[in-house]
Short mmCIF file of C-alpha atoms in Angstrom, two decimals:
data_model
loop_
_atom_site.label_atom_id
_atom_site.label_comp_id
_atom_site.label_asym_id
_atom_site.label_seq_id
_atom_site.Cartn_x
_atom_site.Cartn_y
_atom_site.Cartn_z
CA MET A 1249 25.15 -39.61 -6.00
CA LYS A 1250 27.11 -41.94 -3.33
CA VAL A 1251 27.90 -45.10 -4.64
CA LYS A 1252 28.16 -47.41 -1.38
CA ASN A 1253 28.48 -51.13 -3.68
CA PRO A 1254 31.31 -51.05 -5.26
CA LEU A 1255 29.74 -54.53 -7.10
CA TYR A 1256 27.48 -51.79 -8.99
CA LEU A 1257 30.05 -48.62 -9.04
CA ALA A 1258 31.74 -51.44 -11.32
CA VAL A 1259 28.21 -52.20 -13.53
CA LEU A 1260 27.97 -48.29 -13.80
CA LEU A 1261 31.06 -47.21 -15.42
CA PHE A 1262 30.80 -50.01 -17.23
CA CYS A 1263 27.41 -48.98 -19.23
CA LEU A 1264 28.54 -45.16 -19.90
CA TYR A 1265 31.54 -47.15 -21.12
CA LEU A 1266 29.05 -47.90 -24.22
CA PHE A 1267 27.51 -45.03 -23.83
CA ALA A 1268 31.60 -43.20 -25.08
CA ALA A 1269 32.26 -46.19 -27.89
CA PRO A 1270 30.21 -46.11 -30.20
CA THR A 1271 31.24 -49.46 -31.96
CA LEU A 1272 29.87 -51.54 -28.40
CA ALA A 1273 26.93 -49.41 -28.15
CA ALA A 1274 25.82 -50.19 -31.39
CA GLU A 1275 25.80 -54.49 -30.39
CA LEU A 1276 23.46 -52.97 -26.99
CA GLU A 1277 20.31 -54.93 -27.25
CA TRP A 1278 17.04 -55.19 -25.97
CA ASN A 1279 14.59 -57.57 -24.39
CA GLY A 1280 11.69 -57.93 -22.08
CA TYR A 1281 8.19 -58.52 -21.47
CA PHE A 1282 4.83 -56.65 -20.56
CA GLU A 1283 2.76 -59.49 -18.00
CA THR A 1284 -0.04 -58.03 -16.21
CA GLU A 1285 -1.62 -61.28 -13.69
CA THR A 1286 -5.38 -61.39 -11.76
CA ARG A 1287 -6.79 -63.86 -9.22
CA LEU A 1288 -9.74 -63.95 -7.82
CA GLY A 1289 -10.45 -66.33 -5.30
CA LEU A 1290 -13.28 -68.95 -5.15
CA GLU A 1291 -15.51 -68.93 -2.26
CA ASN A 1292 -15.70 -64.62 -2.50
CA SER A 1293 -15.30 -64.55 -6.71
CA SER A 1294 -15.15 -60.80 -6.31
CA LYS A 1295 -12.07 -60.80 -3.90
CA LEU A 1296 -9.19 -59.78 -5.54
CA THR A 1297 -6.22 -62.48 -3.39
CA TRP A 1298 -3.63 -61.29 -6.30
CA HIS A 1299 -3.50 -58.01 -8.77
CA GLU A 1300 -1.14 -56.61 -10.40
CA THR A 1301 1.19 -55.66 -13.00
CA SER A 1302 5.09 -56.02 -14.27
CA LEU A 1303 7.63 -54.39 -17.27
CA ASN A 1304 10.88 -56.17 -17.43
CA LEU A 1305 13.30 -54.85 -19.50
CA GLN A 1306 16.82 -56.94 -20.26
CA PRO A 1307 19.33 -55.29 -21.56
CA GLU A 1308 21.92 -56.67 -22.77
CA VAL A 1309 25.68 -56.16 -24.81
CA ASN A 1310 28.06 -59.27 -25.63
CA THR A 1311 31.64 -58.70 -26.68
CA ASN A 1312 34.54 -60.06 -28.09
CA ASN A 1313 36.07 -60.78 -24.47
CA ALA A 1314 33.26 -59.50 -22.10
CA HIS A 1315 29.16 -59.18 -21.95
CA PHE A 1316 26.51 -57.28 -19.83
CA TYR A 1317 23.28 -59.17 -19.15
CA GLY A 1318 21.18 -56.20 -16.74
CA LYS A 1319 17.66 -56.95 -15.66
CA VAL A 1320 14.86 -54.30 -14.59
CA SER A 1321 11.26 -54.94 -13.29
CA PHE A 1322 8.32 -52.45 -13.02
CA ARG A 1323 5.94 -53.23 -10.28
CA ASP A 1324 2.67 -51.88 -9.76
CA PRO A 1325 1.98 -54.23 -6.77
CA GLY A 1326 -1.99 -53.54 -6.74
CA VAL A 1327 -2.79 -56.10 -4.33
CA THR A 1328 -1.43 -58.77 -3.01
CA PHE A 1329 -2.73 -62.08 -0.83
CA ALA A 1330 -5.24 -59.41 0.06
CA ASN A 1331 -2.86 -56.38 0.57
CA ILE A 1332 -3.52 -53.21 -0.18
CA SER A 1333 -0.45 -50.95 -1.14
CA ASN A 1334 -0.09 -47.87 -2.07
CA PRO A 1335 -2.31 -47.16 -5.94
CA ASN A 1336 0.41 -44.93 -6.64
CA GLN A 1337 3.46 -46.78 -5.69
CA ILE A 1338 5.73 -48.84 -7.99
CA LEU A 1339 8.70 -50.59 -7.67
CA ILE A 1340 11.60 -50.38 -9.05
CA GLU A 1341 14.35 -53.80 -9.17
CA LEU A 1342 17.31 -54.14 -10.47
CA GLU A 1343 17.29 -58.46 -10.03
CA GLU A 1344 20.17 -58.65 -12.20
CA ALA A 1345 23.38 -56.87 -13.41
CA TYR A 1346 26.31 -58.19 -14.30
CA LEU A 1347 29.81 -58.07 -16.21
CA ASP A 1348 31.22 -61.12 -17.61
CA LEU A 1349 35.35 -61.38 -18.48
CA TYR A 1350 36.78 -63.89 -20.43
CA ALA A 1351 40.18 -65.03 -20.06
CA ILE A 1352 41.01 -62.72 -17.99
CA PRO A 1353 43.31 -63.38 -15.89
CA TRP A 1354 43.97 -66.52 -17.66
CA GLN A 1355 43.08 -67.90 -20.47
CA GLN A 1356 41.45 -71.08 -18.34
CA VAL A 1357 39.90 -68.39 -16.26
CA ASP A 1358 35.57 -66.83 -16.71
CA ILE A 1359 34.77 -63.66 -14.14
CA ARG A 1360 31.21 -62.62 -13.34
CA LEU A 1361 30.76 -59.38 -11.20
CA GLY A 1362 27.61 -57.58 -10.94
CA LYS A 1363 23.88 -57.91 -9.33
CA GLN A 1364 23.55 -62.31 -10.35
CA LEU A 1365 21.49 -66.01 -9.84
CA ILE A 1366 23.04 -68.52 -9.29
CA PRO A 1367 22.12 -71.34 -10.72
CA TRP A 1368 22.96 -74.37 -8.63
CA GLY A 1369 21.33 -77.24 -8.49
CA THR A 1370 19.16 -79.87 -11.06
CA GLY A 1371 16.07 -80.36 -9.64
CA TYR A 1372 12.82 -79.26 -10.66
CA LEU A 1373 11.33 -75.64 -9.94
CA LEU A 1374 12.87 -76.40 -6.37
CA ASN A 1375 16.04 -77.23 -5.32
CA PRO A 1376 18.15 -78.60 -1.91
CA THR A 1377 21.69 -77.87 -3.07
CA ASN A 1378 21.02 -73.29 -4.23
CA ASN A 1379 21.96 -72.04 -0.82
CA LEU A 1380 23.77 -68.63 -1.48
CA ASN A 1381 20.83 -66.96 -3.08
CA PRO A 1382 17.99 -65.88 -0.58
CA GLU A 1383 14.80 -67.00 -1.57
CA ASP A 1384 11.52 -64.92 -3.02
CA LEU A 1385 8.01 -65.92 -1.42
CA ARG A 1386 6.19 -62.90 -1.86
CA ASP A 1387 4.27 -65.13 -4.31
CA LEU A 1388 4.17 -68.31 -2.70
CA PHE A 1389 3.54 -70.14 -4.77
CA ASP A 1390 5.15 -68.98 -7.13
CA PHE A 1391 7.81 -72.25 -6.65
CA GLY A 1392 11.89 -71.83 -7.22
CA ARG A 1393 11.98 -67.94 -7.18
CA HIS A 1394 15.58 -66.26 -5.85
CA LEU A 1395 16.70 -62.76 -5.27
CA GLY A 1396 20.04 -61.55 -7.11
CA SER A 1397 23.09 -61.09 -5.06
CA ASN A 1398 25.85 -59.37 -5.53
CA THR A 1399 28.94 -61.74 -6.20
CA LEU A 1400 31.88 -62.17 -7.62
CA LYS A 1401 32.39 -65.37 -9.36
CA VAL A 1402 34.99 -67.48 -10.88
CA THR A 1403 35.30 -70.39 -13.10
CA SER A 1404 38.72 -72.64 -13.63
CA TYR A 1405 38.13 -74.73 -16.65
CA LEU A 1406 40.87 -77.72 -15.68
CA GLY A 1407 40.87 -79.96 -18.66
CA GLU A 1408 37.33 -82.18 -17.71
CA VAL A 1409 36.49 -80.84 -14.44
CA ASN A 1410 34.67 -77.04 -13.89
CA CYS A 1411 35.78 -75.17 -10.62
CA THR A 1412 33.12 -72.53 -9.38
CA GLY A 1413 34.33 -70.13 -6.22
CA ILE A 1414 31.30 -67.48 -5.37
CA TYR A 1415 31.71 -64.86 -3.03
CA ILE A 1416 28.96 -62.63 -1.62
CA PRO A 1417 29.71 -59.89 1.12
CA THR A 1418 26.68 -58.62 1.85
CA PHE A 1419 23.55 -60.56 3.43
CA THR A 1420 20.56 -60.07 2.44
CA PRO A 1421 17.47 -61.60 4.17
CA ALA A 1422 14.51 -63.69 1.71
CA ALA A 1423 12.17 -61.53 0.69
CA LEU A 1424 8.44 -62.05 2.43
CA PRO A 1425 4.37 -62.31 1.95
CA GLU A 1426 3.56 -59.14 2.97
CA ASN A 1427 0.93 -60.15 4.59
CA GLN A 1428 1.63 -61.52 8.72
CA GLN A 1429 -0.10 -64.27 7.49
CA PHE A 1430 1.69 -65.89 5.25
CA GLN A 1431 4.89 -64.86 6.72
CA SER A 1432 4.22 -67.08 9.42
CA LEU A 1433 3.82 -70.24 7.57
CA LEU A 1434 7.59 -69.81 6.95
CA TYR A 1435 8.72 -69.62 11.14
CA PRO A 1436 9.21 -72.78 12.51
CA GLU A 1437 6.21 -72.74 15.91
CA ILE A 1438 7.21 -71.47 19.46
CA PRO A 1439 7.67 -73.84 21.65
CA ILE A 1440 4.72 -75.20 24.16
CA LEU A 1441 5.23 -73.54 26.94
CA PRO A 1442 4.42 -74.74 30.76
CA PHE A 1443 3.40 -71.16 30.99
CA GLU A 1444 1.23 -68.41 30.50
CA VAL A 1445 2.46 -65.71 28.24
CA ASN A 1446 1.68 -61.62 29.43
CA LYS A 1447 3.28 -60.18 27.03
CA GLN A 1448 5.24 -60.72 23.76
CA THR A 1449 8.10 -58.86 21.55
CA THR A 1450 9.08 -59.59 18.55
CA GLU A 1451 12.25 -58.56 16.90
CA ILE A 1452 14.45 -58.96 13.25
CA LEU A 1453 18.02 -59.61 13.84
CA LEU A 1454 20.00 -58.92 10.88
CA PRO A 1455 23.73 -59.57 11.03
CA PRO A 1456 26.08 -57.66 11.23
CA LYS A 1457 27.67 -55.03 7.92
CA ASN A 1458 31.03 -56.64 9.02
CA LEU A 1459 32.60 -59.14 5.87
CA GLY A 1460 33.47 -61.60 8.51
CA GLU A 1461 29.96 -62.15 10.11
CA SER A 1462 27.62 -61.18 6.81
CA ASN A 1463 29.86 -62.34 3.63
CA SER A 1464 29.11 -66.50 2.53
CA TRP A 1465 30.86 -68.40 0.21
CA GLY A 1466 31.04 -71.53 -2.31
CA LEU A 1467 32.94 -74.01 -4.58
CA LYS A 1468 31.22 -76.52 -6.38
CA LEU A 1469 33.09 -79.29 -9.01
CA GLU A 1470 31.74 -80.17 -12.51
CA LYS A 1471 32.58 -83.14 -14.62
CA SER A 1472 30.63 -85.11 -17.05
CA ILE A 1473 30.80 -88.49 -16.87
CA LEU A 1474 28.83 -90.99 -19.46
CA GLY A 1475 26.96 -88.55 -20.77
CA CYS A 1476 25.90 -87.72 -16.88
CA ASP A 1477 26.72 -84.28 -15.30
CA PHE A 1478 27.64 -84.26 -11.75
CA SER A 1479 29.29 -81.72 -9.64
CA ILE A 1480 29.74 -81.59 -5.32
CA SER A 1481 29.60 -78.14 -3.87
CA TYR A 1482 30.40 -76.65 -0.55
CA VAL A 1483 28.01 -73.18 1.13
CA ASP A 1484 29.50 -71.68 3.90
CA GLY A 1485 26.10 -68.83 4.94
CA ARG A 1486 23.78 -68.02 7.15
CA TYR A 1487 19.68 -68.84 6.05
CA THR A 1488 17.77 -66.38 4.42
CA LEU A 1489 14.79 -67.49 6.26
CA PRO A 1490 14.98 -66.57 10.04
CA VAL A 1491 14.98 -68.46 13.08
CA PRO A 1492 13.73 -67.21 16.52
CA LYS A 1493 14.84 -66.86 19.36
CA ILE A 1494 12.82 -67.16 22.29
CA THR A 1495 14.22 -65.81 26.09
CA LEU A 1496 12.02 -65.85 28.69
CA THR A 1497 11.50 -62.94 32.53
CA PRO A 1498 9.00 -63.61 35.02
CA ALA A 1499 6.39 -60.99 34.19
CA GLU A 1500 5.97 -57.72 37.14
CA GLU A 1501 3.51 -56.28 36.25
CA ALA A 1502 1.39 -60.53 35.77
CA GLN A 1503 2.09 -62.91 38.53
CA GLY A 1504 3.16 -66.77 37.66
CA LYS A 1505 2.71 -65.12 33.49
CA VAL A 1506 6.14 -64.69 31.27
CA ASP A 1507 6.77 -61.93 28.68
CA LEU A 1508 8.51 -63.89 25.53
CA LEU A 1509 10.71 -61.96 23.74
CA CYS A 1510 11.45 -63.76 19.94
CA GLU A 1511 13.98 -62.29 17.97
CA LEU A 1512 14.06 -64.00 14.82
CA ILE A 1513 18.06 -64.50 13.56
CA TYR A 1514 19.97 -65.69 10.66
CA PRO A 1515 21.83 -68.83 11.96
CA GLN A 1516 25.20 -69.57 9.88
CA ARG A 1517 25.11 -72.62 8.25
CA LYS A 1518 27.32 -75.05 5.98
CA VAL A 1519 25.94 -77.30 3.46
CA ILE A 1520 27.61 -79.99 0.94
CA GLY A 1521 26.40 -80.63 -2.30
CA PHE A 1522 26.05 -83.02 -4.57
CA ASP A 1523 23.43 -83.32 -7.70
CA LEU A 1524 23.10 -85.53 -11.13
CA ALA A 1525 21.42 -84.96 -14.30
CA GLY A 1526 21.14 -87.29 -17.79
CA ALA A 1527 18.98 -88.09 -19.64
CA TYR A 1528 18.64 -91.75 -21.57
CA GLY A 1529 16.57 -91.55 -24.09
CA GLY A 1530 13.43 -90.12 -24.31
CA LEU A 1531 13.71 -89.69 -20.63
CA GLY A 1532 15.90 -87.00 -17.94
CA PHE A 1533 16.42 -87.42 -15.11
CA TRP A 1534 17.98 -85.14 -11.54
CA GLY A 1535 18.69 -85.87 -8.33
CA GLU A 1536 19.84 -83.61 -5.79
CA VAL A 1537 20.93 -84.16 -2.04
CA ALA A 1538 22.04 -81.73 0.63
CA PHE A 1539 23.57 -82.35 3.94
CA PHE A 1540 23.27 -79.18 6.34
CA PHE A 1541 25.07 -78.41 9.38
CA PRO A 1542 23.13 -75.99 11.15
CA GLU A 1543 24.51 -73.28 13.59
CA GLU A 1544 22.73 -74.05 17.45
CA VAL A 1545 20.11 -71.78 18.47
CA LYS A 1546 19.44 -71.98 21.99
CA THR A 1547 18.96 -69.24 24.63
CA THR A 1548 18.84 -70.08 28.87
CA SER A 1549 16.04 -68.25 30.49
CA ASP A 1550 16.39 -67.57 34.63
CA LEU A 1551 12.69 -68.16 36.23
CA SER A 1552 13.98 -69.04 39.73
CA SER A 1553 12.39 -66.32 40.86
CA MET A 1554 8.95 -68.37 38.95
CA ILE A 1555 10.50 -72.16 39.27
CA GLY A 1556 13.00 -72.04 41.16
CA GLN A 1557 15.06 -73.11 38.34
CA LYS A 1558 17.09 -71.57 35.01
CA ILE A 1559 14.73 -73.71 31.10
CA GLU A 1560 16.74 -73.53 28.45
CA LEU A 1561 14.54 -73.18 24.95
CA VAL A 1562 15.94 -74.76 21.35
CA THR A 1563 14.83 -74.16 18.25
CA LEU A 1564 17.01 -75.12 16.27
CA GLU A 1565 19.69 -78.11 16.39
CA ASP A 1566 23.18 -78.33 15.80
CA THR A 1567 22.28 -81.75 14.66
CA PRO A 1568 22.55 -82.27 10.76
CA TYR A 1569 19.91 -83.24 8.66
CA THR A 1570 19.35 -84.01 4.76
CA LYS A 1571 17.89 -83.00 2.08
CA TYR A 1572 17.80 -84.66 -1.07
CA LEU A 1573 15.25 -84.72 -4.13
CA ILE A 1574 14.83 -87.49 -7.59
CA GLY A 1575 12.31 -86.98 -10.49
CA PHE A 1576 12.61 -87.04 -14.35
CA ASP A 1577 11.10 -85.68 -17.54
CA TYR A 1578 9.70 -87.48 -20.66
CA SER A 1579 8.09 -85.88 -24.02
CA ILE A 1580 6.62 -88.00 -26.49
CA ASN A 1581 4.66 -86.10 -29.53
CA ASN A 1582 2.19 -83.58 -28.17
CA LEU A 1583 2.23 -85.11 -24.44
CA TYR A 1584 5.71 -84.27 -21.49
CA PHE A 1585 5.45 -85.54 -17.70
CA ASN A 1586 7.51 -84.41 -14.80
CA GLY A 1587 7.69 -85.67 -12.03
CA GLN A 1588 9.78 -84.77 -9.27
CA TYR A 1589 9.60 -86.28 -4.97
CA LEU A 1590 11.34 -84.49 -2.96
CA HIS A 1591 12.34 -83.83 0.61
CA GLY A 1592 12.63 -80.85 2.19
CA PHE A 1593 10.89 -77.78 1.90
CA PRO A 1594 12.95 -74.31 1.88
CA GLN A 1595 10.98 -73.34 5.10
CA GLU A 1596 11.65 -76.66 6.45
CA ARG A 1597 14.89 -77.33 9.00
CA GLY A 1598 15.93 -80.38 11.38
CA ASP A 1599 14.59 -83.19 10.15
CA LYS A 1600 11.35 -82.79 12.51
CA GLU A 1601 10.52 -80.70 9.85
CA LEU A 1602 11.06 -82.39 7.21
CA ALA A 1603 7.92 -83.26 4.67
CA ASN A 1604 7.65 -85.03 1.39
CA TYR A 1605 6.63 -83.37 -1.47
CA LEU A 1606 5.19 -85.19 -4.83
CA VAL A 1607 5.60 -82.59 -7.15
CA GLY A 1608 4.20 -83.28 -11.72
CA ARG A 1609 2.90 -81.73 -14.60
CA LEU A 1610 1.21 -83.44 -17.32
CA GLU A 1611 0.88 -81.56 -19.87
CA PHE A 1612 -0.84 -81.65 -23.69
CA THR A 1613 -0.05 -78.97 -26.86
CA LEU A 1614 -2.94 -78.67 -28.83
CA LEU A 1615 -3.32 -77.17 -32.64
CA ASP A 1616 0.29 -77.16 -33.66
CA GLY A 1617 1.63 -74.84 -30.23
CA LYS A 1618 -1.51 -72.24 -30.98
CA PHE A 1619 -3.61 -73.93 -26.82
CA LYS A 1620 -1.59 -76.03 -23.71
CA ILE A 1621 -3.40 -78.11 -20.77
CA PRO A 1622 -1.28 -78.32 -18.83
CA PHE A 1623 -2.28 -80.68 -14.83
CA ASN A 1624 0.18 -78.90 -12.26
CA THR A 1625 -0.24 -80.87 -8.34
CA CYS A 1626 1.87 -80.79 -5.26
CA LEU A 1627 0.70 -83.23 -2.86
CA GLU A 1628 2.06 -82.74 0.76
CA VAL A 1629 2.82 -86.00 2.97
CA ARG A 1630 4.32 -85.03 6.38
CA ASN A 1631 4.53 -89.08 7.74
CA PHE A 1632 3.19 -91.71 5.05
CA ASN A 1633 2.41 -94.15 8.16
CA LYS A 1634 -0.67 -91.82 8.56
CA PHE A 1635 -1.42 -90.12 5.29
CA SER A 1636 -5.25 -89.85 5.80
CA ASN A 1637 -4.27 -88.19 8.97
CA THR A 1638 -0.47 -85.44 7.37
CA TYR A 1639 -1.64 -84.92 3.94
CA ALA A 1640 -2.01 -81.40 1.82
CA PHE A 1641 -2.61 -80.66 -1.90
CA ILE A 1642 -2.69 -78.02 -4.66
CA PHE A 1643 -4.03 -79.08 -7.56
CA SER A 1644 -3.73 -76.74 -10.62
CA PRO A 1645 -5.31 -77.35 -14.26
CA GLU A 1646 -4.51 -74.67 -16.32
CA ILE A 1647 -4.73 -73.11 -20.73
CA TYR A 1648 -1.83 -71.76 -22.69
CA TYR A 1649 -3.48 -70.01 -25.59
CA TYR A 1650 -1.07 -68.17 -28.16
CA PRO A 1651 -2.33 -66.07 -30.28
CA GLU A 1652 0.80 -64.72 -31.91
CA MET A 1653 4.16 -66.13 -30.88
CA ASN A 1654 5.24 -63.26 -28.95
CA THR A 1655 1.64 -63.12 -26.95
CA GLU A 1656 0.87 -65.90 -23.81
CA ILE A 1657 -3.22 -65.96 -22.27
CA ILE A 1658 -2.92 -68.44 -18.98
CA LEU A 1659 -6.10 -68.67 -17.99
CA SER A 1660 -5.58 -70.84 -14.27
CA LEU A 1661 -7.29 -72.70 -11.37
CA GLN A 1662 -6.31 -73.51 -7.48
CA LEU A 1663 -7.77 -75.97 -5.87
CA ILE A 1664 -5.73 -76.19 -1.83
CA ASP A 1665 -6.64 -78.87 1.04
CA GLY A 1666 -5.19 -80.88 3.31
CA LYS A 1667 -4.99 -81.21 6.75
CA PRO A 1668 -4.22 -78.54 9.17
CA LYS A 1669 -0.80 -79.62 11.03
CA THR A 1670 0.47 -79.54 7.48
CA ALA A 1671 2.65 -76.47 5.37
CA LEU A 1672 -0.23 -76.07 2.44
CA GLY A 1673 -3.00 -77.21 4.23
CA LYS A 1674 -2.66 -73.64 6.33
CA LEU A 1675 -3.78 -71.85 3.14
CA LYS A 1676 -6.79 -74.13 1.90
CA ASP A 1677 -8.87 -71.01 1.92
CA LEU A 1678 -6.89 -69.98 -0.94
CA ASP A 1679 -8.59 -71.89 -3.82
CA THR A 1680 -8.73 -68.99 -6.79
CA ILE A 1681 -9.01 -68.39 -10.54
CA GLY A 1682 -6.65 -66.16 -12.71
CA LEU A 1683 -5.98 -65.33 -15.24
CA LYS A 1684 -2.51 -63.61 -16.67
CA VAL A 1685 -1.27 -61.66 -20.01
CA LYS A 1686 2.49 -61.81 -21.23
CA TYR A 1687 4.29 -59.93 -24.61
CA SER A 1688 7.93 -60.52 -24.92
CA PHE A 1689 9.78 -58.60 -27.47
#
């Protein structure tokens, strides 16, 4: 067996050590859950839009100076967004596998090594400052999911300030939906051209596999002031969602037309982030702001034979832009409310693309926790001054039933509507009813 990544090798050696040391192996705990979910389209009740079953195993070991955690998922994708996968295909994913070493090499330093999720940001589901782990967008409606990254994380406790350093040696792109229709929602639109396109070719170009161009790193300082948690962070890496780089050439076989080459690349970006979280009485609140400094994506195409000049196409400007959010939650008796305003979704880049989103959840708990009835909504507004022509929304009421402590049964309804030029409005034909069953052990 050839191990290409030293991070995996470290985790493998630790697992072998557990089997060799009975006193440590006795501390091994196995947790996990079984989950199955089915969604049907409302327009055609017999049409499956999602059907997936998964088994997730979570081994964990705690000792005096070390902690190991892993998460392995076995997924039978079945049907995902109307794409029928190989019925015999089972996807095995190592979602997380890391080792914590405490007070090593110094008393005030902890090290985490392996595949891990890096929890930066305080927002609900979506975090503008979380720019290290790539997005997991295979289910477009499961907001906030990320893929684990092979990471070295070092945390130093300096009095009242915690300092965290992150180093990721390899680049991993975001996971996209199987259906190309939904993938296109995640790319910026190709600029309108004054030429008729004869042939279009699309290529995906990943960064070179070397430490100089595929790595990313980040730093974060955290401190509590007057009962609130504050942090400032810096990330140097790449966009994990692709940006089109457009090149035009005169078509040889069609006079007056052009051939278009669309290269999907992952340009560099630097991000400075601030976030806070706190509570006052029963009211919790949080906020984030992230300043993006992107690399310009520009091409110059020589069309002298057609128009007597060259033409420049810019698909990502190097002008800085800002994403931010503010939110709060409140609970009283059997009622819980969560509200958040967000400026900019993950796939949006540049001030011209950023839209406004209002995300909320109103939840009722009934019969001593046997039932929960949440009403979830997400409202998109691209321009408040032109609200009637630039809005879209998702409304999703649910019923949670807990027949016993470890079992969760969820019946959901999803309704989408909006204008066609909005991100959510392009999904308005995906109204569904769903059933999910989850058993934890």
